[in-house]
CSV table of N, CA and C and ligand atoms in Angstrom, one decimal:
chain,number,residue,atom,x,y,z
Q,150,GLU,N,-63.3,-143.4,-186.5
Q,150,GLU,CA,-62.9,-143.5,-187.5
Q,150,GLU,C,-63.4,-143.0,-188.9
Q,151,MET,N,-63.1,-142.7,-190.1
Q,151,MET,CA,-64.0,-142.3,-191.2
Q,151,MET,C,-63.8,-143.6,-192.3
Q,152,GLU,N,-65.8,-143.4,-192.9
Q,152,GLU,CA,-65.9,-144.8,-193.0
Q,152,GLU,C,-65.5,-144.3,-194.3
Q,153,MET,N,-65.2,-145.0,-194.7
Q,153,MET,CA,-65.0,-144.6,-196.5
Q,153,MET,C,-66.0,-145.6,-197.6
Q,154,GLU,N,-66.7,-144.8,-197.9
Q,154,GLU,CA,-67.4,-145.7,-199.3
Q,154,GLU,C,-67.2,-146.3,-200.4
Q,155,PRO,N,-67.7,-147.8,-200.4
Q,155,PRO,CA,-66.5,-148.7,-201.0
Q,155,PRO,C,-66.6,-147.9,-202.6
Q,156,VAL,N,-65.5,-148.2,-203.7
Q,156,VAL,CA,-65.1,-148.4,-204.8
Q,156,VAL,C,-64.7,-149.4,-205.6
Q,157,PRO,N,-65.6,-149.6,-206.3
Q,157,PRO,CA,-65.3,-150.7,-208.3
Q,157,PRO,C,-63.3,-150.7,-207.7
Q,158,ARG,N,-62.3,-151.4,-207.9
Q,158,ARG,CA,-61.4,-151.7,-208.1
Q,158,ARG,C,-60.8,-152.6,-209.3
Q,159,VAL,N,-59.4,-152.4,-210.1
Q,159,VAL,CA,-59.2,-152.9,-210.8
Q,159,VAL,C,-58.1,-154.1,-211.0
Q,160,GLY,N,-58.8,-155.3,-211.2
Q,160,GLY,CA,-57.5,-156.1,-210.8
Q,160,GLY,C,-57.3,-156.3,-212.8
Q,161,VAL,N,-55.9,-157.1,-212.3
Q,161,VAL,CA,-55.3,-157.0,-213.5
Q,161,VAL,C,-55.0,-159.2,-213.1
Q,162,VAL,N,-55.2,-159.5,-214.0
Q,162,VAL,CA,-54.5,-161.0,-213.7
Q,162,VAL,C,-54.1,-161.9,-215.2
Q,163,VAL,N,-53.5,-163.1,-215.3
Q,163,VAL,CA,-52.8,-163.8,-216.2
Q,163,VAL,C,-52.6,-165.0,-216.4
Q,164,PHE,N,-53.4,-165.9,-217.9
Q,164,PHE,CA,-53.4,-166.9,-218.0
Q,164,PHE,C,-52.0,-167.3,-218.8
Q,165,VAL,N,-51.1,-167.7,-217.8
Q,165,VAL,CA,-50.1,-168.0,-218.3
Q,165,VAL,C,-50.4,-169.5,-219.2
Q,166,LEU,N,-49.5,-169.1,-220.2
Q,166,LEU,CA,-50.7,-170.6,-221.4
Q,166,LEU,C,-48.9,-171.4,-221.3
Q,167,LYS,N,-48.9,-172.7,-220.9
Q,167,LYS,CA,-47.5,-173.6,-221.3
Q,167,LYS,C,-47.3,-175.0,-221.4
Q,168,GLY,N,-47.4,-175.7,-223.0
Q,168,GLY,CA,-48.3,-176.7,-223.1
Q,168,GLY,C,-49.1,-176.6,-223.7
Q,169,LYS,N,-50.3,-177.4,-222.8
Q,169,LYS,CA,-51.6,-177.7,-222.7
Q,169,LYS,C,-52.7,-176.6,-221.6
Q,170,SER,N,-51.2,-176.5,-220.6
Q,170,SER,CA,-51.4,-175.7,-219.0
Q,170,SER,C,-52.0,-174.7,-219.1
Q,171,VAL,N,-52.6,-174.2,-218.0
Q,171,VAL,CA,-52.1,-173.1,-217.5
Q,171,VAL,C,-52.0,-172.8,-215.8
Q,172,LEU,N,-51.6,-171.9,-215.6
Q,172,LEU,CA,-50.6,-172.0,-213.6
Q,172,LEU,C,-52.0,-171.5,-213.3
Q,173,LEU,N,-52.0,-172.4,-211.9
Q,173,LEU,CA,-53.3,-172.0,-210.7
Q,173,LEU,C,-52.6,-172.0,-209.5
Q,174,GLY,N,-53.3,-170.9,-208.9
Q,174,GLY,CA,-53.1,-171.4,-207.4
Q,174,GLY,C,-54.1,-171.6,-206.5
Q,175,ARG,N,-53.5,-172.2,-205.0
Q,175,ARG,CA,-54.9,-172.3,-204.0
Q,175,ARG,C,-55.0,-170.7,-203.3
Q,176,ARG,N,-56.1,-170.1,-203.4
Q,176,ARG,CA,-55.9,-168.5,-202.3
Q,176,ARG,C,-56.4,-168.9,-201.3
Q,177,ARG,N,-55.5,-168.2,-200.3
Q,177,ARG,CA,-55.7,-168.1,-199.0
Q,177,ARG,C,-56.5,-166.7,-199.1
Q,178,SER,N,-56.6,-165.5,-199.6
Q,178,SER,CA,-57.1,-164.9,-199.2
Q,178,SER,C,-58.5,-164.5,-199.5
Q,179,SER,N,-58.3,-163.3,-198.9
Q,179,SER,CA,-60.4,-163.5,-197.8
Q,179,SER,C,-61.1,-163.9,-199.1
Q,180,ILE,N,-61.2,-163.0,-200.0
Q,180,ILE,CA,-62.4,-163.3,-201.5
Q,180,ILE,C,-61.5,-164.8,-202.1
Q,181,GLY,N,-62.7,-165.2,-202.0
Q,181,GLY,CA,-62.3,-167.0,-203.3
Q,181,GLY,C,-61.2,-167.9,-202.2
Q,182,ALA,N,-61.5,-167.6,-200.9
Q,182,ALA,CA,-60.9,-168.8,-200.0
Q,182,ALA,C,-60.5,-170.0,-200.1
Q,183,SER,N,-59.2,-171.1,-200.1
Q,183,SER,CA,-59.2,-172.3,-201.3
Q,183,SER,C,-59.2,-173.0,-202.7
Q,184,THR,N,-60.4,-171.7,-203.5
Q,184,THR,CA,-60.4,-171.7,-204.3
Q,184,THR,C,-59.7,-171.9,-205.4
Q,185,PHE,N,-59.5,-171.9,-206.3
Q,185,PHE,CA,-58.3,-172.3,-207.9
Q,185,PHE,C,-58.3,-171.0,-208.4
Q,186,ALA,N,-57.5,-170.0,-209.1
Q,186,ALA,CA,-57.3,-168.9,-209.3
Q,186,ALA,C,-55.7,-168.4,-209.9
Q,187,LEU,N,-56.0,-167.3,-210.5
Q,187,LEU,CA,-55.1,-167.3,-211.8
Q,187,LEU,C,-54.3,-166.4,-210.7
Q,188,PRO,N,-52.8,-166.3,-211.5
Q,188,PRO,CA,-52.4,-164.7,-210.9
Q,188,PRO,C,-52.6,-163.6,-210.9
Q,189,GLY,N,-52.2,-162.6,-210.1
Q,189,GLY,CA,-53.1,-161.5,-210.3
Q,189,GLY,C,-52.8,-160.1,-209.5
Q,190,GLY,N,-53.3,-159.5,-209.7
Q,190,GLY,CA,-53.7,-158.5,-208.6
Q,190,GLY,C,-53.8,-157.1,-209.1
Q,191,HIS,N,-53.2,-156.0,-208.1
Q,191,HIS,CA,-54.6,-154.8,-208.4
Q,191,HIS,C,-53.5,-153.8,-209.1
Q,192,LEU,N,-53.9,-153.1,-210.0
Q,192,LEU,CA,-53.4,-152.2,-211.1
Q,192,LEU,C,-53.4,-150.9,-210.4
Q,193,GLU,N,-52.4,-150.6,-210.5
Q,193,GLU,CA,-51.5,-149.9,-209.9
Q,193,GLU,C,-51.1,-148.4,-210.7
Q,194,PHE,N,-51.4,-147.0,-209.9
Q,194,PHE,CA,-51.5,-145.9,-210.5
Q,194,PHE,C,-50.5,-145.7,-211.7
Q,195,GLY,N,-50.9,-145.5,-212.9
Q,195,GLY,CA,-50.3,-145.3,-213.7
Q,195,GLY,C,-49.6,-146.5,-214.0
Q,196,GLU,N,-49.7,-147.5,-214.1
Q,196,GLU,CA,-49.4,-148.6,-214.7
Q,196,GLU,C,-50.4,-149.4,-216.2
Q,197,SER,N,-49.7,-150.0,-216.9
Q,197,SER,CA,-50.1,-150.5,-218.4
Q,197,SER,C,-50.8,-151.7,-218.0
Q,198,PHE,N,-52.3,-152.9,-218.4
Q,198,PHE,CA,-52.3,-154.1,-217.5
Q,198,PHE,C,-50.8,-154.5,-218.0
Q,199,GLU,N,-50.7,-154.3,-218.9
Q,199,GLU,CA,-49.1,-155.3,-219.0
Q,199,GLU,C,-47.9,-155.8,-217.7
Q,200,GLU,N,-47.8,-154.2,-218.0
Q,200,GLU,CA,-47.0,-154.1,-216.7
Q,200,GLU,C,-46.8,-154.8,-215.4
Q,201,CYS,N,-49.0,-154.3,-214.9
Q,201,CYS,CA,-49.5,-154.9,-214.1
Q,201,CYS,C,-49.2,-156.6,-213.8
Q,202,GLY,N,-49.7,-156.9,-215.2
Q,202,GLY,CA,-50.1,-158.6,-214.7
Q,202,GLY,C,-48.1,-159.1,-214.8
Q,203,ALA,N,-47.0,-159.1,-215.4
Q,203,ALA,CA,-45.9,-158.8,-215.2
Q,203,ALA,C,-45.4,-158.6,-213.6
Q,204,ARG,N,-45.3,-157.5,-213.3
Q,204,ARG,CA,-45.1,-157.4,-211.7
Q,204,ARG,C,-45.7,-158.2,-210.5
Q,205,GLU,N,-47.5,-158.0,-210.9
Q,205,GLU,CA,-47.6,-159.6,-209.5
Q,205,GLU,C,-47.4,-160.7,-210.2
Q,206,LEU,N,-47.6,-161.0,-211.3
Q,206,LEU,CA,-46.8,-162.7,-211.6
Q,206,LEU,C,-45.1,-162.8,-210.7
Q,207,LYS,N,-44.9,-161.8,-210.6
Q,207,LYS,CA,-42.8,-161.7,-210.9
Q,207,LYS,C,-43.1,-161.6,-209.0
Q,208,GLU,N,-44.1,-161.2,-208.3
Q,208,GLU,CA,-43.5,-161.3,-206.9
Q,208,GLU,C,-44.8,-162.4,-206.3
Q,209,GLU,N,-45.8,-162.6,-207.0
Q,209,GLU,CA,-46.4,-164.2,-206.5
Q,209,GLU,C,-45.5,-165.4,-206.6
Q,210,THR,N,-45.0,-165.1,-208.4
Q,210,THR,CA,-44.6,-166.9,-208.6
Q,210,THR,C,-43.1,-166.4,-208.9
Q,211,GLY,N,-42.1,-165.4,-208.8
Q,211,GLY,CA,-40.8,-165.1,-209.3
Q,211,GLY,C,-40.6,-165.3,-210.6
Q,212,LEU,N,-41.9,-165.6,-210.9
Q,212,LEU,CA,-41.7,-166.0,-212.9
Q,212,LEU,C,-41.7,-165.2,-213.8
Q,213,GLU,N,-40.8,-165.0,-214.6
Q,213,GLU,CA,-40.9,-163.8,-215.7
Q,213,GLU,C,-41.5,-164.3,-217.1
Q,214,MET,N,-42.5,-162.7,-217.1
Q,214,MET,CA,-43.5,-162.4,-217.7
Q,214,MET,C,-43.2,-162.4,-219.4
Q,215,GLY,N,-43.2,-163.5,-219.9
Q,215,GLY,CA,-43.0,-163.6,-221.4
Q,215,GLY,C,-43.8,-162.2,-222.9
Q,216,LYS,N,-44.2,-162.7,-223.5
Q,216,LYS,CA,-44.3,-162.1,-224.5
Q,216,LYS,C,-46.2,-161.8,-224.2
Q,217,ALA,N,-47.0,-160.7,-224.2
Q,217,ALA,CA,-48.5,-160.7,-223.5
Q,217,ALA,C,-49.4,-160.4,-224.2
Q,218,GLU,N,-50.9,-160.8,-224.1
Q,218,GLU,CA,-52.0,-160.2,-224.6
Q,218,GLU,C,-52.6,-160.0,-224.0
Q,219,TYR,N,-54.1,-159.0,-224.3
Q,219,TYR,CA,-54.9,-159.0,-223.8
Q,219,TYR,C,-56.4,-159.8,-224.1
Q,220,LEU,N,-57.0,-160.4,-223.1
Q,220,LEU,CA,-57.8,-161.6,-223.7
Q,220,LEU,C,-59.0,-160.8,-223.8
Q,221,THR,N,-59.8,-160.3,-222.6
Q,221,THR,CA,-61.6,-160.1,-221.8
Q,221,THR,C,-61.5,-159.2,-220.8
Q,222,VAL,N,-62.2,-158.9,-220.6
Q,222,VAL,CA,-62.7,-158.2,-219.3
Q,222,VAL,C,-63.7,-158.9,-218.7
Q,223,THR,N,-64.4,-158.4,-217.1
Q,223,THR,CA,-65.2,-158.9,-216.9
Q,223,THR,C,-65.7,-158.2,-215.2
Q,224,ASN,N,-66.6,-158.0,-215.2
Q,224,ASN,CA,-67.0,-156.9,-214.4
Q,224,ASN,C,-68.2,-158.4,-212.7
Q,225,ASN,N,-67.1,-157.9,-211.4
Q,225,ASN,CA,-67.3,-158.9,-210.9
Q,225,ASN,C,-68.1,-158.0,-209.6
Q,226,LEU,N,-68.8,-158.7,-208.4
Q,226,LEU,CA,-69.3,-158.5,-207.7
Q,226,LEU,C,-69.0,-159.4,-207.1
Q,227,PHE,N,-68.2,-158.9,-205.1
Q,227,PHE,CA,-68.2,-160.0,-204.9
Q,227,PHE,C,-69.1,-159.6,-203.2
Q,228,LEU,N,-70.9,-159.7,-203.1
Q,228,LEU,CA,-70.9,-158.7,-202.0
Q,228,LEU,C,-71.4,-159.8,-200.8
Q,229,ASP,N,-71.4,-161.3,-201.3
Q,229,ASP,CA,-71.5,-162.2,-199.5
Q,229,ASP,C,-70.2,-162.4,-198.6
Q,230,GLN,N,-69.5,-161.1,-198.5
Q,230,GLN,CA,-67.7,-160.7,-198.3
Q,230,GLN,C,-68.1,-160.1,-196.8
Q,231,PRO,N,-67.4,-160.5,-196.3
Q,231,PRO,CA,-67.3,-159.1,-195.0
Q,231,PRO,C,-67.5,-158.0,-195.0
Q,232,LYS,N,-66.5,-157.6,-196.3
Q,232,LYS,CA,-66.0,-156.5,-196.8
Q,232,LYS,C,-66.7,-156.6,-197.9
Q,233,PRO,N,-68.1,-156.5,-198.9
Q,233,PRO,CA,-68.4,-156.4,-200.4
Q,233,PRO,C,-67.2,-155.6,-200.9
Q,234,ALA,N,-67.1,-156.7,-202.0
Q,234,ALA,CA,-66.0,-155.6,-203.1
Q,234,ALA,C,-67.0,-155.8,-204.7
Q,235,HIS,N,-65.8,-155.5,-205.3
Q,235,HIS,CA,-66.6,-155.0,-207.0
Q,235,HIS,C,-65.1,-155.3,-207.4
Q,236,TYR,N,-65.2,-155.7,-208.4
Q,236,TYR,CA,-63.9,-155.8,-209.5
Q,236,TYR,C,-64.0,-156.0,-211.0
Q,237,VAL,N,-63.4,-154.7,-212.0
Q,237,VAL,CA,-63.3,-154.9,-213.2
Q,237,VAL,C,-61.8,-155.6,-213.0
Q,238,THR,N,-62.0,-156.8,-213.3
Q,238,THR,CA,-61.3,-157.7,-213.8
Q,238,THR,C,-60.6,-158.0,-215.5
Q,239,ILE,N,-59.1,-157.3,-214.9
Q,239,ILE,CA,-58.1,-157.3,-216.4
Q,239,ILE,C,-57.9,-158.9,-217.1
Q,240,PHE,N,-58.1,-159.4,-218.2
Q,240,PHE,CA,-57.7,-161.0,-218.2
Q,240,PHE,C,-56.5,-160.7,-220.1
Q,241,LEU,N,-55.4,-160.8,-219.2
Q,241,LEU,CA,-54.9,-161.2,-220.0
Q,241,LEU,C,-54.2,-162.9,-220.1
Q,242,ARG,N,-53.8,-163.4,-221.4
Q,242,ARG,CA,-52.4,-164.3,-220.9
Q,242,ARG,C,-51.4,-164.1,-221.9
Q,243,ALA,N,-50.5,-164.8,-221.7
Q,243,ALA,CA,-49.0,-164.7,-221.3
Q,243,ALA,C,-48.4,-166.1,-221.3
Q,244,VAL,N,-47.1,-165.8,-222.0
Q,244,VAL,CA,-46.4,-166.9,-222.1
Q,244,VAL,C,-45.2,-166.6,-220.8
Q,245,LEU,N,-44.4,-167.7,-220.9
Q,245,LEU,CA,-43.1,-167.2,-219.7
Q,245,LEU,C,-41.7,-167.2,-220.8
Q,246,ALA,N,-41.1,-166.2,-220.2
Q,246,ALA,CA,-40.0,-165.0,-220.7
Q,246,ALA,C,-39.0,-166.3,-220.5
Q,247,ASP,N,-38.9,-167.4,-220.0
Q,247,ASP,CA,-37.9,-168.8,-219.6
Q,247,ASP,C,-38.9,-169.8,-219.3
Q,248,PRO,N,-39.3,-170.8,-219.9
Q,248,PRO,CA,-40.7,-171.7,-219.8
Q,248,PRO,C,-39.9,-172.7,-219.0
Q,249,ASP,N,-38.2,-173.5,-219.5
Q,249,ASP,CA,-37.8,-173.7,-218.1
Q,249,ASP,C,-37.8,-172.4,-216.6
Q,250,GLN,N,-38.4,-171.7,-215.8
Q,250,GLN,CA,-38.2,-171.8,-215.1
Q,250,GLN,C,-39.0,-172.1,-214.2
Q,251,VAL,N,-39.3,-172.4,-213.0
Q,251,VAL,CA,-40.1,-173.2,-212.0
Q,251,VAL,C,-40.8,-171.9,-211.6
Q,252,ALA,N,-41.9,-172.5,-211.0
Q,252,ALA,CA,-43.1,-171.2,-209.8
Q,252,ALA,C,-42.7,-171.4,-208.7
Q,253,GLN,N,-42.3,-170.1,-207.7
Q,253,GLN,CA,-42.4,-170.4,-206.2
Q,253,GLN,C,-43.8,-169.7,-206.0
Q,254,ASN,N,-44.0,-170.5,-204.2
Q,254,ASN,CA,-45.4,-169.7,-203.7
Q,254,ASN,C,-44.0,-168.7,-203.3
Q,255,LEU,N,-44.7,-167.2,-203.4
Q,255,LEU,CA,-43.7,-166.0,-202.6
Q,255,LEU,C,-44.2,-165.7,-201.7
Q,256,GLU,N,-46.0,-166.3,-202.1
Q,256,GLU,CA,-47.0,-165.4,-201.0
Q,256,GLU,C,-47.5,-166.4,-200.6
Q,257,PRO,N,-47.2,-166.9,-199.5
Q,257,PRO,CA,-47.7,-168.1,-198.9
Q,257,PRO,C,-48.6,-167.8,-197.9
Q,258,SER,N,-48.7,-166.7,-197.1
Q,258,SER,CA,-50.0,-166.2,-197.1
Q,258,SER,C,-51.5,-166.0,-197.6
Q,259,LYS,N,-50.9,-165.4,-198.9
Q,259,LYS,CA,-52.3,-165.0,-200.2
Q,259,LYS,C,-52.4,-166.6,-200.4
Q,260,CYS,N,-51.3,-167.4,-201.1
Q,260,CYS,CA,-51.7,-168.7,-201.5
Q,260,CYS,C,-50.8,-170.0,-201.2
Q,261,ASP,N,-51.7,-171.1,-200.8
Q,261,ASP,CA,-50.8,-172.4,-200.8
Q,261,ASP,C,-49.8,-172.8,-201.8
Q,262,GLY,N,-50.6,-172.5,-203.1
Q,262,GLY,CA,-48.8,-173.0,-203.8
Q,262,GLY,C,-49.4,-173.2,-205.3
Q,263,TRP,N,-48.1,-173.3,-206.1
Q,263,TRP,CA,-48.9,-173.1,-208.2
Q,263,TRP,C,-48.6,-174.3,-208.5
Q,264,GLY,N,-49.7,-174.6,-209.6
Q,264,GLY,CA,-49.2,-175.7,-210.0
Q,264,GLY,C,-49.7,-175.4,-211.7
Q,265,TRP,N,-49.0,-176.0,-212.6
Q,265,TRP,CA,-50.1,-176.1,-213.5
Q,265,TRP,C,-51.1,-177.2,-214.0
Q,266,TYR,N,-51.9,-176.8,-214.9
Q,266,TYR,CA,-52.9,-177.9,-214.9
Q,266,TYR,C,-54.0,-177.7,-216.2
Q,267,GLU,N,-53.6,-178.8,-216.8
Q,267,GLU,CA,-54.5,-178.7,-218.2
Q,267,GLU,C,-55.6,-178.0,-218.2
Q,268,TRP,N,-55.6,-177.0,-219.6
Q,268,TRP,CA,-57.4,-176.5,-219.5
Q,268,TRP,C,-58.3,-177.5,-220.0
Q,269,ASP,N,-59.0,-178.3,-219.6
Q,269,ASP,CA,-60.1,-179.5,-219.9
Q,269,ASP,C,-60.9,-179.6,-219.1
Q,270,LYS,N,-62.1,-178.5,-218.9
Q,270,LYS,CA,-63.3,-178.8,-217.6
Q,270,LYS,C,-63.5,-180.0,-216.8
Q,271,ASP,N,-63.0,-181.0,-217.4
Q,271,ASP,CA,-63.0,-182.2,-217.0
Q,271,ASP,C,-60.7,-182.6,-215.3
Q,272,LYS,N,-59.9,-181.3,-216.6
Q,272,LYS,CA,-58.9,-182.0,-215.4
Q,272,LYS,C,-58.5,-180.8,-215.3
Q,273,LEU,N,-59.3,-179.9,-215.0
Q,273,LEU,CA,-58.8,-178.3,-213.8
Q,273,LEU,C,-59.6,-178.3,-212.3
Q,274,PRO,N,-58.5,-178.0,-211.6
Q,274,PRO,CA,-58.8,-178.9,-210.2
Q,274,PRO,C,-60.1,-178.0,-209.9
Q,275,GLN,N,-60.2,-178.2,-208.5
Q,275,GLN,CA,-62.1,-177.8,-207.9
Q,275,GLN,C,-61.8,-177.2,-206.3
Q,276,PRO,N,-62.3,-177.1,-205.8
Q,276,PRO,CA,-63.3,-175.9,-206.7
Q,276,PRO,C,-62.7,-174.4,-207.4
Q,277,LEU,N,-63.2,-173.8,-209.0
Q,277,LEU,CA,-62.2,-173.1,-209.2
Q,277,LEU,C,-63.0,-171.4,-208.9
Q,278,PHE,N,-61.7,-170.6,-208.3
Q,278,PHE,CA,-62.2,-169.0,-207.9
Q,278,PHE,C,-63.4,-169.0,-209.5
Q,279,TRP,N,-64.8,-168.4,-209.0
Q,279,TRP,CA,-65.4,-168.1,-209.2
Q,279,TRP,C,-65.9,-167.5,-210.5
Q,280,PRO,N,-65.4,-166.3,-210.4
Q,280,PRO,CA,-65.0,-165.4,-211.7
Q,280,PRO,C,-64.6,-166.2,-213.0
Q,281,LEU,N,-63.3,-167.0,-212.5
Q,281,LEU,CA,-63.2,-168.4,-213.2
Q,281,LEU,C,-64.7,-169.8,-213.5
Q,282,HIS,N,-64.9,-170.0,-212.3
Q,282,HIS,CA,-65.3,-171.1,-212.9
Q,282,HIS,C,-67.0,-170.8,-214.0
Q,283,GLU,N,-67.0,-169.5,-214.1
Q,283,GLU,CA,-67.6,-168.9,-215.1
Q,283,GLU,C,-67.6,-169.1,-216.7
Q,284,MET,N,-66.7,-168.6,-216.5
Q,284,MET,CA,-65.5,-168.3,-218.1
Q,284,MET,C,-66.0,-170.1,-218.2
Q,285,VAL,N,-65.4,-170.6,-217.7
Q,285,VAL,CA,-65.2,-172.2,-218.1
Q,285,VAL,C,-66.7,-172.9,-218.2
Q,286,ARG,N,-67.5,-172.4,-217.4
Q,286,ARG,CA,-68.8,-173.1,-217.5
Q,286,ARG,C,-69.4,-172.3,-219.2
Q,287,SER,N,-69.0,-171.3,-219.7
Q,287,SER,CA,-69.1,-170.5,-220.9
Q,287,SER,C,-68.7,-170.5,-222.1
Q,288,GLY,N,-67.4,-171.9,-221.8
Q,288,GLY,CA,-67.2,-172.2,-223.3
Q,288,GLY,C,-65.3,-171.3,-223.6
Q,289,PHE,N,-65.4,-170.2,-222.4
Q,289,PHE,CA,-63.9,-169.6,-222.6
Q,289,PHE,C,-63.3,-170.5,-222.9
Q,290,ASN,N,-62.2,-169.6,-223.8
Q,290,ASN,CA,-60.1,-171.2,-223.9
Q,290,ASN,C,-60.0,-170.2,-223.4
Q,291,PRO,N,-58.6,-169.6,-223.0
Q,291,PRO,CA,-57.5,-169.2,-223.1
Q,291,PRO,C,-56.6,-169.4,-224.2
Q,292,PHE,N,-56.5,-170.4,-224.5
Q,292,PHE,CA,-55.4,-171.0,-226.1
Q,292,PHE,C,-55.7,-169.9,-227.4
Q,293,PRO,N,-54.7,-169.6,-227.9
Q,293,PRO,CA,-54.7,-168.9,-229.4
Q,293,PRO,C,-56.0,-169.7,-230.1
I,967,8DG,P1,-52.0,-157.2,-204.6
I,967,8DG,O1,-52.1,-156.2,-203.2
I,967,8DG,O2,-50.9,-157.8,-204.9
I,967,8DG,O3,-52.0,-156.0,-205.6
I,967,8DG,O4,-53.3,-157.7,-205.3
I,967,8DG,P2,-53.4,-159.3,-204.7
I,967,8DG,O5,-53.8,-160.1,-203.6
I,967,8DG,O6,-52.7,-160.5,-205.4
I,967,8DG,O7,-54.4,-159.2,-205.1
I,967,8DG,P3,-56.0,-160.3,-205.9
I,967,8DG,O8,-56.9,-160.7,-205.1
I,967,8DG,O9,-54.9,-161.7,-206.5
I,967,8DG,O10,-56.5,-159.6,-207.4
I,967,8DG,C1,-57.2,-158.9,-207.3
I,967,8DG,C2,-58.4,-159.2,-207.2
I,967,8DG,O11,-59.1,-159.2,-208.9
I,967,8DG,C3,-59.5,-160.1,-206.5
I,967,8DG,O12,-59.8,-159.9,-205.0
I,967,8DG,C4,-60.6,-160.7,-207.6
I,967,8DG,C5,-59.8,-160.1,-208.9
I,967,8DG,N1,-59.8,-161.3,-209.6
I,967,8DG,C6,-60.7,-162.0,-210.4
I,967,8DG,N2,-60.4,-163.3,-211.0
I,967,8DG,C7,-59.1,-164.0,-210.7
I,967,8DG,C8,-58.0,-164.6,-210.9
I,967,8DG,O13,-58.8,-165.6,-211.6
I,967,8DG,N3,-57.2,-164.4,-210.1
I,967,8DG,C9,-57.0,-163.3,-209.2
I,967,8DG,N4,-55.9,-163.5,-208.4
I,967,8DG,N5,-57.7,-162.6,-209.1
I,967,8DG,C10,-59.1,-162.7,-209.8
I,967,8DG,O14,-62.0,-161.7,-210.7
I,968,MG,MG1,-50.8,-159.7,-205.5
I,969,MG,MG1,-52.9,-161.8,-206.7
């Protein structure tokens, strides 16, 4: 079997904003298992950040992404993993195309379910996925 050198990968994740709340799901994936994280996933060849965010949101929740914009980028090392990982993560914010659409848990092997949580450090669910935890701790606010 060929031993592949690990390389950095690009993640695109979305703060879906509704009222004062954001959409979070509890991860089942190996990285960050049982912590609350944003919908998102890996950038595929040829995609724009918005295309990737909309595709991942649709695949994971069934939700149609509305107007979106770039917020920030982080450089995250996950070295304490069976398979160490390095992600450059692009954060977008977006609204829903239809604010009444309900989130479905379309990848139950990767997520326990989706919920809306008010963006308030005392009201967000615990534990947050650590990249998100660090953003909250630094005072980051995804709302315009
Ligand atoms: P895919 O096969 O659908 O493309 O990938 P995925 O299974 O949906 O990937 P993911 O782990 O959900 O997201 C890719 C990486 O993005 C993740 O391993 C680490 C990084 N990442 C962060 N913060 C967040 C976050 O809040 N949510 C998600 N989903 N990923 C994040 O750095
Ligand atoms: Mg995905
Ligand atoms: Mg994902």
